[in-house]
Amino acid sequence: MRKKEIPKIKRRFDRLVSQIILTRADRTCDMCGRKEGRMNASHCVPRQVLSVRWNLKNLTCLCYRCHLWVWHKDPITAYEWFKTKYGLDRINYLKKESNKPFNLDENQVKVIEVELRTQWNLLNIFNQIESE
């Protein structure tokens, strides 16, 4: 894999993860319950940490207001909310995973691609069953 391909791969995975998170949450803010307006797939551990960037346990659906005004401007409140909503086990898991060495090589790209596509397909199957 050439170095210039990496940004394109990251964007592709980012879009897929965002679709999964927003669909999973039915485009509803996990923090305030808002359904209208712009929604974001928000990372608990910052997206610069590649070892958990596309890990679905590291993301939640937030409306623009909660994402900006709580998540980025009040990290203590955001942390407490995340801990209450998802539990300390998830936070500890993310801490552990975020400290693992990570290299975005061809094998890792294939693994991530399969995991995300599988989650996307399962979510779509579930939604089809729900709508019947």
mmCIF file of N, CA and C in Angstrom:
data_model
loop_
_atom_site.group_PDB
_atom_site.id
_atom_site.type_symbol
_atom_site.label_atom_id
_atom_site.label_comp_id
_atom_site.label_asym_id
_atom_site.label_seq_id
_atom_site.Cartn_x
_atom_site.Cartn_y
_atom_site.Cartn_z
ATOM 1 N N MET A 1 0.857 -1.174 0.000
ATOM 2 C CA MET A 1 0.000 0.000 0.000
ATOM 3 C C MET A 1 0.899 1.232 0.000
ATOM 4 N N ARG A 2 0.599 2.109 -0.929
ATOM 5 C CA ARG A 2 1.390 3.336 -1.021
ATOM 6 C C ARG A 2 0.893 4.375 -0.018
ATOM 7 N N LYS A 3 1.822 5.206 0.406
ATOM 8 C CA LYS A 3 1.523 6.214 1.428
ATOM 9 C C LYS A 3 0.407 7.166 0.991
ATOM 10 N N LYS A 4 0.350 7.498 -0.283
ATOM 11 C CA LYS A 4 -0.673 8.443 -0.742
ATOM 12 C C LYS A 4 -2.082 7.842 -0.748
ATOM 13 N N GLU A 5 -2.192 6.511 -0.621
ATOM 14 C CA GLU A 5 -3.507 5.865 -0.560
ATOM 15 C C GLU A 5 -4.137 5.958 0.831
ATOM 16 N N ILE A 6 -3.327 6.166 1.844
ATOM 17 C CA ILE A 6 -3.802 6.132 3.231
ATOM 18 C C ILE A 6 -4.890 7.174 3.511
ATOM 19 N N PRO A 7 -4.740 8.441 3.110
ATOM 20 C CA PRO A 7 -5.823 9.400 3.389
ATOM 21 C C PRO A 7 -7.160 8.985 2.763
ATOM 22 N N LYS A 8 -7.124 8.416 1.580
ATOM 23 C CA LYS A 8 -8.352 7.972 0.914
ATOM 24 C C LYS A 8 -8.996 6.805 1.680
ATOM 25 N N ILE A 9 -8.183 5.900 2.154
ATOM 26 C CA ILE A 9 -8.688 4.774 2.944
ATOM 27 C C ILE A 9 -9.305 5.280 4.244
ATOM 28 N N LYS A 10 -8.644 6.201 4.916
ATOM 29 C CA LYS A 10 -9.168 6.771 6.161
ATOM 30 C C LYS A 10 -10.522 7.433 5.927
ATOM 31 N N ARG A 11 -10.635 8.207 4.861
ATOM 32 C CA ARG A 11 -11.914 8.879 4.559
ATOM 33 C C ARG A 11 -13.017 7.852 4.287
ATOM 34 N N ARG A 12 -12.679 6.796 3.546
ATOM 35 C CA ARG A 12 -13.674 5.759 3.239
ATOM 36 C C ARG A 12 -14.160 5.101 4.529
ATOM 37 N N PHE A 13 -13.234 4.752 5.412
ATOM 38 C CA PHE A 13 -13.622 4.136 6.679
ATOM 39 C C PHE A 13 -14.396 5.117 7.557
ATOM 40 N N ASP A 14 -13.975 6.380 7.567
ATOM 41 C CA ASP A 14 -14.686 7.397 8.354
ATOM 42 C C ASP A 14 -16.136 7.524 7.903
ATOM 43 N N ARG A 15 -16.367 7.553 6.590
ATOM 44 C CA ARG A 15 -17.735 7.667 6.066
ATOM 45 C C ARG A 15 -18.571 6.447 6.441
ATOM 46 N N LEU A 16 -17.975 5.265 6.311
ATOM 47 C CA LEU A 16 -18.706 4.041 6.629
ATOM 48 C C LEU A 16 -19.049 3.978 8.119
ATOM 49 N N VAL A 17 -18.088 4.307 8.973
ATOM 50 C CA VAL A 17 -18.337 4.315 10.416
ATOM 51 C C VAL A 17 -19.425 5.328 10.763
ATOM 52 N N SER A 18 -19.365 6.486 10.156
ATOM 53 C CA SER A 18 -20.380 7.509 10.415
ATOM 54 C C SER A 18 -21.770 7.001 10.023
ATOM 55 N N GLN A 19 -21.873 6.368 8.857
ATOM 56 C CA GLN A 19 -23.166 5.806 8.423
ATOM 57 C C GLN A 19 -23.666 4.767 9.420
ATOM 58 N N ILE A 20 -22.772 3.915 9.872
ATOM 59 C CA ILE A 20 -23.158 2.863 10.827
ATOM 60 C C ILE A 20 -23.669 3.488 12.128
ATOM 61 N N ILE A 21 -22.934 4.438 12.667
ATOM 62 C CA ILE A 21 -23.300 5.050 13.953
ATOM 63 C C ILE A 21 -24.618 5.805 13.847
ATOM 64 N N LEU A 22 -24.782 6.606 12.799
ATOM 65 C CA LEU A 22 -26.015 7.384 12.645
ATOM 66 C C LEU A 22 -27.217 6.475 12.405
ATOM 67 N N THR A 23 -27.024 5.413 11.627
ATOM 68 C CA THR A 23 -28.111 4.472 11.366
ATOM 69 C C THR A 23 -28.454 3.699 12.628
ATOM 70 N N ARG A 24 -27.433 3.244 13.331
ATOM 71 C CA ARG A 24 -27.649 2.482 14.568
ATOM 72 C C ARG A 24 -28.454 3.291 15.574
ATOM 73 N N ALA A 25 -28.190 4.589 15.626
ATOM 74 C CA ALA A 25 -28.883 5.466 16.584
ATOM 75 C C ALA A 25 -30.178 6.031 16.020
ATOM 76 N N ASP A 26 -30.548 5.621 14.820
ATOM 77 C CA ASP A 26 -31.744 6.141 14.152
ATOM 78 C C ASP A 26 -31.684 7.666 14.057
ATOM 79 N N ARG A 27 -30.475 8.174 13.792
ATOM 80 C CA ARG A 27 -30.229 9.616 13.650
ATOM 81 C C ARG A 27 -30.813 10.405 14.832
ATOM 82 N N THR A 28 -30.632 9.835 16.037
ATOM 83 C CA THR A 28 -31.104 10.463 17.266
ATOM 84 C C THR A 28 -29.904 10.702 18.174
ATOM 85 N N CYS A 29 -29.808 11.894 18.719
ATOM 86 C CA CYS A 29 -28.692 12.227 19.607
ATOM 87 C C CYS A 29 -28.746 11.340 20.855
ATOM 88 N N ASP A 30 -27.657 10.631 21.111
ATOM 89 C CA ASP A 30 -27.595 9.757 22.284
ATOM 90 C C ASP A 30 -27.568 10.545 23.589
ATOM 91 N N MET A 31 -27.215 11.821 23.520
ATOM 92 C CA MET A 31 -27.106 12.623 24.736
ATOM 93 C C MET A 31 -28.416 13.320 25.085
ATOM 94 N N CYS A 32 -29.026 14.017 24.131
ATOM 95 C CA CYS A 32 -30.221 14.815 24.455
ATOM 96 C C CYS A 32 -31.505 14.272 23.827
ATOM 97 N N GLY A 33 -31.391 13.313 22.924
ATOM 98 C CA GLY A 33 -32.577 12.722 22.304
ATOM 99 C C GLY A 33 -33.100 13.463 21.088
ATOM 100 N N ARG A 34 -32.453 14.532 20.710
ATOM 101 C CA ARG A 34 -32.885 15.321 19.551
ATOM 102 C C ARG A 34 -32.825 14.458 18.279
ATOM 103 N N LYS A 35 -33.818 14.634 17.408
ATOM 104 C CA LYS A 35 -33.883 13.862 16.162
ATOM 105 C C LYS A 35 -33.658 14.716 14.923
ATOM 106 N N GLU A 36 -33.843 16.004 15.031
ATOM 107 C CA GLU A 36 -33.716 16.852 13.848
ATOM 108 C C GLU A 36 -32.367 17.562 13.846
ATOM 109 N N GLY A 37 -31.977 18.000 12.677
ATOM 110 C CA GLY A 37 -30.718 18.733 12.551
ATOM 111 C C GLY A 37 -29.553 17.826 12.229
ATOM 112 N N ARG A 38 -28.402 18.430 12.202
ATOM 113 C CA ARG A 38 -27.173 17.721 11.836
ATOM 114 C C ARG A 38 -26.714 16.809 12.971
ATOM 115 N N MET A 39 -26.413 15.567 12.617
ATOM 116 C CA MET A 39 -25.920 14.592 13.587
ATOM 117 C C MET A 39 -24.475 14.240 13.249
ATOM 118 N N ASN A 40 -23.704 13.959 14.298
ATOM 119 C CA ASN A 40 -22.299 13.604 14.137
ATOM 120 C C ASN A 40 -22.012 12.269 14.809
ATOM 121 N N ALA A 41 -21.124 11.506 14.189
ATOM 122 C CA ALA A 41 -20.557 10.329 14.847
ATOM 123 C C ALA A 41 -19.366 10.855 15.640
ATOM 124 N N SER A 42 -19.480 10.846 16.939
ATOM 125 C CA SER A 42 -18.476 11.462 17.808
ATOM 126 C C SER A 42 -17.610 10.400 18.479
ATOM 127 N N HIS A 43 -16.300 10.642 18.468
ATOM 128 C CA HIS A 43 -15.337 9.724 19.069
ATOM 129 C C HIS A 43 -15.140 10.050 20.548
ATOM 130 N N CYS A 44 -15.088 9.021 21.380
ATOM 131 C CA CYS A 44 -14.721 9.207 22.780
ATOM 132 C C CYS A 44 -13.215 9.434 22.858
ATOM 133 N N VAL A 45 -12.446 8.462 22.388
ATOM 134 C CA VAL A 45 -11.001 8.633 22.240
ATOM 135 C C VAL A 45 -10.804 9.355 20.908
ATOM 136 N N PRO A 46 -10.024 10.415 20.861
ATOM 137 C CA PRO A 46 -9.882 11.202 19.632
ATOM 138 C C PRO A 46 -9.517 10.358 18.401
ATOM 139 N N ARG A 47 -10.004 10.780 17.266
ATOM 140 C CA ARG A 47 -9.796 10.022 16.028
ATOM 141 C C ARG A 47 -8.350 9.949 15.586
ATOM 142 N N GLN A 48 -7.488 10.754 16.151
ATOM 143 C CA GLN A 48 -6.062 10.662 15.835
ATOM 144 C C GLN A 48 -5.469 9.350 16.328
ATOM 145 N N VAL A 49 -6.123 8.715 17.288
ATOM 146 C CA VAL A 49 -5.661 7.429 17.818
ATOM 147 C C VAL A 49 -6.222 6.334 16.907
ATOM 148 N N LEU A 50 -5.425 5.912 15.943
ATOM 149 C CA LEU A 50 -5.903 4.998 14.908
ATOM 150 C C LEU A 50 -6.333 3.636 15.430
ATOM 151 N N SER A 51 -5.771 3.197 16.537
ATOM 152 C CA SER A 51 -6.117 1.865 17.044
ATOM 153 C C SER A 51 -7.588 1.743 17.430
ATOM 154 N N VAL A 52 -8.272 2.870 17.706
ATOM 155 C CA VAL A 52 -9.705 2.831 18.036
ATOM 156 C C VAL A 52 -10.541 3.779 17.167
ATOM 157 N N ARG A 53 -9.930 4.370 16.162
ATOM 158 C CA ARG A 53 -10.638 5.346 15.330
ATOM 159 C C ARG A 53 -11.905 4.763 14.699
ATOM 160 N N TRP A 54 -11.847 3.520 14.251
ATOM 161 C CA TRP A 54 -12.997 2.910 13.576
ATOM 162 C C TRP A 54 -13.645 1.820 14.433
ATOM 163 N N ASN A 55 -13.325 1.796 15.712
ATOM 164 C CA ASN A 55 -13.931 0.854 16.641
ATOM 165 C C ASN A 55 -15.299 1.423 17.040
ATOM 166 N N LEU A 56 -16.354 0.693 16.760
ATOM 167 C CA LEU A 56 -17.706 1.203 16.990
ATOM 168 C C LEU A 56 -18.003 1.466 18.468
ATOM 169 N N LYS A 57 -17.249 0.841 19.361
ATOM 170 C CA LYS A 57 -17.431 1.109 20.792
ATOM 171 C C LYS A 57 -16.878 2.476 21.170
ATOM 172 N N ASN A 58 -16.130 3.083 20.280
ATOM 173 C CA ASN A 58 -15.522 4.386 20.539
ATOM 174 C C ASN A 58 -16.373 5.538 20.015
ATOM 175 N N LEU A 59 -17.524 5.230 19.447
ATOM 176 C CA LEU A 59 -18.333 6.277 18.828
ATOM 177 C C LEU A 59 -19.744 6.304 19.368
ATOM 178 N N THR A 60 -20.312 7.497 19.316
ATOM 179 C CA THR A 60 -21.702 7.692 19.702
ATOM 180 C C THR A 60 -22.301 8.742 18.768
ATOM 181 N N CYS A 61 -23.601 8.754 18.637
ATOM 182 C CA CYS A 61 -24.283 9.726 17.777
ATOM 183 C C CYS A 61 -24.670 10.944 18.615
ATOM 184 N N LEU A 62 -24.188 12.114 18.200
ATOM 185 C CA LEU A 62 -24.514 13.354 18.897
ATOM 186 C C LEU A 62 -25.017 14.392 17.910
ATOM 187 N N CYS A 63 -25.995 15.170 18.342
ATOM 188 C CA CYS A 63 -26.425 16.302 17.522
ATOM 189 C C CYS A 63 -25.294 17.335 17.519
ATOM 190 N N TYR A 64 -25.376 18.247 16.593
ATOM 191 C CA TYR A 64 -24.316 19.248 16.462
ATOM 192 C C TYR A 64 -24.121 20.019 17.770
ATOM 193 N N ARG A 65 -25.224 20.374 18.410
ATOM 194 C CA ARG A 65 -25.158 21.158 19.643
ATOM 195 C C ARG A 65 -24.424 20.394 20.762
ATOM 196 N N CYS A 66 -24.816 19.134 20.993
ATOM 197 C CA CYS A 66 -24.152 18.346 22.048
ATOM 198 C C CYS A 66 -22.697 18.057 21.688
ATOM 199 N N HIS A 67 -22.453 17.806 20.411
ATOM 200 C CA HIS A 67 -21.092 17.510 19.985
ATOM 201 C C HIS A 67 -20.179 18.702 20.240
ATOM 202 N N LEU A 68 -20.639 19.875 19.877
ATOM 203 C CA LEU A 68 -19.806 21.067 20.035
ATOM 204 C C LEU A 68 -19.784 21.563 21.480
ATOM 205 N N TRP A 69 -20.969 21.787 22.063
ATOM 206 C CA TRP A 69 -21.044 22.475 23.349
ATOM 207 C C TRP A 69 -20.809 21.593 24.566
ATOM 208 N N VAL A 70 -21.027 20.308 24.451
ATOM 209 C CA VAL A 70 -20.737 19.440 25.597
ATOM 210 C C VAL A 70 -19.446 18.670 25.333
ATOM 211 N N TRP A 71 -19.398 17.969 24.218
ATOM 212 C CA TRP A 71 -18.279 17.078 23.950
ATOM 213 C C TRP A 71 -16.952 17.825 23.876
ATOM 214 N N HIS A 72 -16.919 18.924 23.129
ATOM 215 C CA HIS A 72 -15.658 19.635 22.935
ATOM 216 C C HIS A 72 -15.420 20.769 23.933
ATOM 217 N N LYS A 73 -16.464 21.352 24.478
ATOM 218 C CA LYS A 73 -16.288 22.506 25.364
ATOM 219 C C LYS A 73 -16.379 22.144 26.847
ATOM 220 N N ASP A 74 -16.912 20.968 27.157
ATOM 221 C CA ASP A 74 -17.062 20.565 28.558
ATOM 222 C C ASP A 74 -16.711 19.075 28.691
ATOM 223 N N PRO A 75 -15.424 18.736 28.531
ATOM 224 C CA PRO A 75 -15.026 17.321 28.508
ATOM 225 C C PRO A 75 -15.317 16.557 29.796
ATOM 226 N N ILE A 76 -15.355 17.235 30.929
ATOM 227 C CA ILE A 76 -15.651 16.538 32.190
ATOM 228 C C ILE A 76 -17.103 16.047 32.185
ATOM 229 N N THR A 77 -18.022 16.916 31.784
ATOM 230 C CA THR A 77 -19.431 16.511 31.665
ATOM 231 C C THR A 77 -19.580 15.412 30.622
ATOM 232 N N ALA A 78 -18.878 15.549 29.509
ATOM 233 C CA ALA A 78 -18.938 14.538 28.445
ATOM 234 C C ALA A 78 -18.455 13.185 28.966
ATOM 235 N N TYR A 79 -17.344 13.189 29.685
ATOM 236 C CA TYR A 79 -16.813 11.939 30.240
ATOM 237 C C TYR A 79 -17.813 11.298 31.204
ATOM 238 N N GLU A 80 -18.378 12.102 32.095
ATOM 239 C CA GLU A 80 -19.343 11.575 33.061
ATOM 240 C C GLU A 80 -20.568 11.001 32.355
ATOM 241 N N TRP A 81 -21.045 11.697 31.306
ATOM 242 C CA TRP A 81 -22.190 11.199 30.547
ATOM 243 C C TRP A 81 -21.842 9.873 29.874
ATOM 244 N N PHE A 82 -20.679 9.811 29.236
ATOM 245 C CA PHE A 82 -20.256 8.588 28.542
ATOM 246 C C PHE A 82 -20.143 7.433 29.536
ATOM 247 N N LYS A 83 -19.575 7.701 30.703
ATOM 248 C CA LYS A 83 -19.420 6.670 31.733
ATOM 249 C C LYS A 83 -20.786 6.177 32.208
ATOM 250 N N THR A 84 -21.729 7.086 32.412
ATOM 251 C CA THR A 84 -23.073 6.708 32.850
ATOM 252 C C THR A 84 -23.804 5.917 31.769
ATOM 253 N N LYS A 85 -23.700 6.375 30.524
ATOM 254 C CA LYS A 85 -24.428 5.736 29.416
ATOM 255 C C LYS A 85 -23.845 4.370 29.056
ATOM 256 N N TYR A 86 -22.522 4.277 28.971
ATOM 257 C CA TYR A 86 -21.889 3.065 28.442
ATOM 258 C C TYR A 86 -21.128 2.247 29.481
ATOM 259 N N GLY A 87 -20.862 2.823 30.632
ATOM 260 C CA GLY A 87 -20.210 2.075 31.703
ATOM 261 C C GLY A 87 -18.695 2.201 31.717
ATOM 262 N N LEU A 88 -18.153 1.960 32.885
ATOM 263 C CA LEU A 88 -16.711 2.046 33.095
ATOM 264 C C LEU A 88 -15.965 0.942 32.355
ATOM 265 N N ASP A 89 -16.615 -0.208 32.161
ATOM 266 C CA ASP A 89 -15.964 -1.293 31.417
ATOM 267 C C ASP A 89 -15.612 -0.857 30.001
ATOM 268 N N ARG A 90 -16.503 -0.116 29.366
ATOM 269 C CA ARG A 90 -16.222 0.351 28.009
ATOM 270 C C ARG A 90 -15.080 1.365 28.005
ATOM 271 N N ILE A 91 -15.076 2.238 28.978
ATOM 272 C CA ILE A 91 -13.993 3.223 29.066
ATOM 273 C C ILE A 91 -12.654 2.522 29.269
ATOM 274 N N ASN A 92 -12.626 1.542 30.152
ATOM 275 C CA ASN A 92 -11.383 0.800 30.390
ATOM 276 C C ASN A 92 -10.952 0.027 29.146
ATOM 277 N N TYR A 93 -11.923 -0.552 28.442
ATOM 278 C CA TYR A 93 -11.625 -1.249 27.191
ATOM 279 C C TYR A 93 -10.998 -0.282 26.173
ATOM 280 N N LEU A 94 -11.586 0.901 26.032
ATOM 281 C CA LEU A 94 -11.066 1.881 25.074
ATOM 282 C C LEU A 94 -9.670 2.369 25.469
ATOM 283 N N LYS A 95 -9.440 2.543 26.762
ATOM 284 C CA LYS A 95 -8.099 2.927 27.222
ATOM 285 C C LYS A 95 -7.085 1.869 26.826
ATOM 286 N N LYS A 96 -7.428 0.619 27.089
ATOM 287 C CA LYS A 96 -6.527 -0.498 26.774
ATOM 288 C C LYS A 96 -6.264 -0.576 25.270
ATOM 289 N N GLU A 97 -7.344 -0.522 24.486
ATOM 290 C CA GLU A 97 -7.203 -0.627 23.022
ATOM 291 C C GLU A 97 -6.446 0.562 22.441
ATOM 292 N N SER A 98 -6.652 1.735 23.007
ATOM 293 C CA SER A 98 -6.009 2.929 22.446
ATOM 294 C C SER A 98 -4.504 2.940 22.700
ATOM 295 N N ASN A 99 -4.040 2.152 23.653
ATOM 296 C CA ASN A 99 -2.606 2.083 23.937
ATOM 297 C C ASN A 99 -1.887 0.985 23.162
ATOM 298 N N LYS A 100 -2.628 0.212 22.384
ATOM 299 C CA LYS A 100 -2.002 -0.847 21.593
ATOM 300 C C LYS A 100 -1.305 -0.243 20.384
ATOM 301 N N PRO A 101 -0.171 -0.830 20.015
ATOM 302 C CA PRO A 101 0.491 -0.352 18.788
ATOM 303 C C PRO A 101 -0.401 -0.640 17.572
ATOM 304 N N PHE A 102 -0.363 0.248 16.622
ATOM 305 C CA PHE A 102 -1.236 0.107 15.455
ATOM 306 C C PHE A 102 -0.509 0.602 14.210
ATOM 307 N N ASN A 103 -0.606 -0.182 13.155
ATOM 308 C CA ASN A 103 -0.017 0.191 11.884
ATOM 309 C C ASN A 103 -1.059 -0.066 10.798
ATOM 310 N N LEU A 104 -1.407 0.940 10.074
ATOM 311 C CA LEU A 104 -2.411 0.795 9.022
ATOM 312 C C LEU A 104 -1.751 0.230 7.765
ATOM 313 N N ASP A 105 -1.539 -1.074 7.780
ATOM 314 C CA ASP A 105 -0.957 -1.740 6.620
ATOM 315 C C ASP A 105 -2.064 -2.450 5.831
ATOM 316 N N GLU A 106 -1.701 -3.142 4.770
ATOM 317 C CA GLU A 106 -2.706 -3.786 3.910
ATOM 318 C C GLU A 106 -3.542 -4.806 4.668
ATOM 319 N N ASN A 107 -2.917 -5.595 5.526
ATOM 320 C CA ASN A 107 -3.666 -6.598 6.295
ATOM 321 C C ASN A 107 -4.661 -5.940 7.239
ATOM 322 N N GLN A 108 -4.227 -4.886 7.910
ATOM 323 C CA GLN A 108 -5.108 -4.184 8.840
ATOM 324 C C GLN A 108 -6.274 -3.537 8.098
ATOM 325 N N VAL A 109 -6.016 -2.992 6.919
ATOM 326 C CA VAL A 109 -7.078 -2.395 6.103
ATOM 327 C C VAL A 109 -8.128 -3.452 5.764
ATOM 328 N N LYS A 110 -7.689 -4.645 5.404
ATOM 329 C CA LYS A 110 -8.627 -5.726 5.072
ATOM 330 C C LYS A 110 -9.467 -6.119 6.290
ATOM 331 N N VAL A 111 -8.822 -6.214 7.450
ATOM 332 C CA VAL A 111 -9.531 -6.584 8.681
ATOM 333 C C VAL A 111 -10.597 -5.531 9.013
ATOM 334 N N ILE A 112 -10.213 -4.276 8.975
ATOM 335 C CA ILE A 112 -11.155 -3.188 9.285
ATOM 336 C C ILE A 112 -12.302 -3.172 8.281
ATOM 337 N N GLU A 113 -11.971 -3.322 7.017
ATOM 338 C CA GLU A 113 -12.990 -3.325 5.958
ATOM 339 C C GLU A 113 -14.020 -4.429 6.200
ATOM 340 N N VAL A 114 -13.556 -5.628 6.494
ATOM 341 C CA VAL A 114 -14.468 -6.758 6.735
ATOM 342 C C VAL A 114 -15.334 -6.490 7.959
ATOM 343 N N GLU A 115 -14.729 -6.016 9.048
ATOM 344 C CA GLU A 115 -15.495 -5.736 10.276
ATOM 345 C C GLU A 115 -16.584 -4.686 10.039
ATOM 346 N N LEU A 116 -16.215 -3.600 9.370
ATOM 347 C CA LEU A 116 -17.186 -2.520 9.146
ATOM 348 C C LEU A 116 -18.281 -2.940 8.173
ATOM 349 N N ARG A 117 -17.907 -3.615 7.094
ATOM 350 C CA ARG A 117 -18.919 -4.083 6.132
ATOM 351 C C ARG A 117 -19.873 -5.074 6.793
ATOM 352 N N THR A 118 -19.331 -5.941 7.645
ATOM 353 C CA THR A 118 -20.175 -6.906 8.356
ATOM 354 C C THR A 118 -21.171 -6.177 9.253
ATOM 355 N N GLN A 119 -20.695 -5.196 10.012
ATOM 356 C CA GLN A 119 -21.587 -4.422 10.886
ATOM 357 C C GLN A 119 -22.654 -3.686 10.087
ATOM 358 N N TRP A 120 -22.245 -3.089 8.957
ATOM 359 C CA TRP A 120 -23.185 -2.365 8.106
ATOM 360 C C TRP A 120 -24.256 -3.313 7.574
ATOM 361 N N ASN A 121 -23.846 -4.485 7.100
ATOM 362 C CA ASN A 121 -24.798 -5.460 6.569
ATOM 363 C C ASN A 121 -25.741 -5.975 7.650
ATOM 364 N N LEU A 122 -25.211 -6.253 8.835
ATOM 365 C CA LEU A 122 -26.065 -6.711 9.938
ATOM 366 C C LEU A 122 -27.080 -5.645 10.325
ATOM 367 N N LEU A 123 -26.642 -4.414 10.360
ATOM 368 C CA LEU A 123 -27.536 -3.310 10.692
ATOM 369 C C LEU A 123 -28.652 -3.176 9.658
ATOM 370 N N ASN A 124 -28.311 -3.316 8.397
ATOM 371 C CA ASN A 124 -29.318 -3.234 7.335
ATOM 372 C C ASN A 124 -30.294 -4.402 7.402
ATOM 373 N N ILE A 125 -29.798 -5.607 7.702
ATOM 374 C CA ILE A 125 -30.684 -6.763 7.845
ATOM 375 C C ILE A 125 -31.632 -6.536 9.009
ATOM 376 N N PHE A 126 -31.105 -6.079 10.132
ATOM 377 C CA PHE A 126 -31.926 -5.806 11.310
ATOM 378 C C PHE A 126 -33.002 -4.773 10.992
ATOM 379 N N ASN A 127 -32.622 -3.705 10.302
ATOM 380 C CA ASN A 127 -33.585 -2.654 9.959
ATOM 381 C C ASN A 127 -34.671 -3.179 9.025
ATOM 382 N N GLN A 128 -34.313 -4.064 8.102
ATOM 383 C CA GLN A 128 -35.314 -4.656 7.207
ATOM 384 C C GLN A 128 -36.312 -5.500 7.997
ATOM 385 N N ILE A 129 -35.809 -6.274 8.949
ATOM 386 C CA ILE A 129 -36.677 -7.115 9.780
ATOM 387 C C ILE A 129 -37.596 -6.230 10.622
ATOM 388 N N GLU A 130 -37.048 -5.154 11.180
ATOM 389 C CA GLU A 130 -37.833 -4.229 12.002
ATOM 390 C C GLU A 130 -38.971 -3.584 11.201
ATOM 391 N N SER A 131 -38.714 -3.305 9.925
ATOM 392 C CA SER A 131 -39.712 -2.591 9.126
ATOM 393 C C SER A 131 -40.792 -3.501 8.570
ATOM 394 N N GLU A 132 -40.619 -4.799 8.687
ATOM 395 C CA GLU A 132 -41.632 -5.734 8.174
ATOM 396 C C GLU A 132 -42.796 -5.890 9.102
#
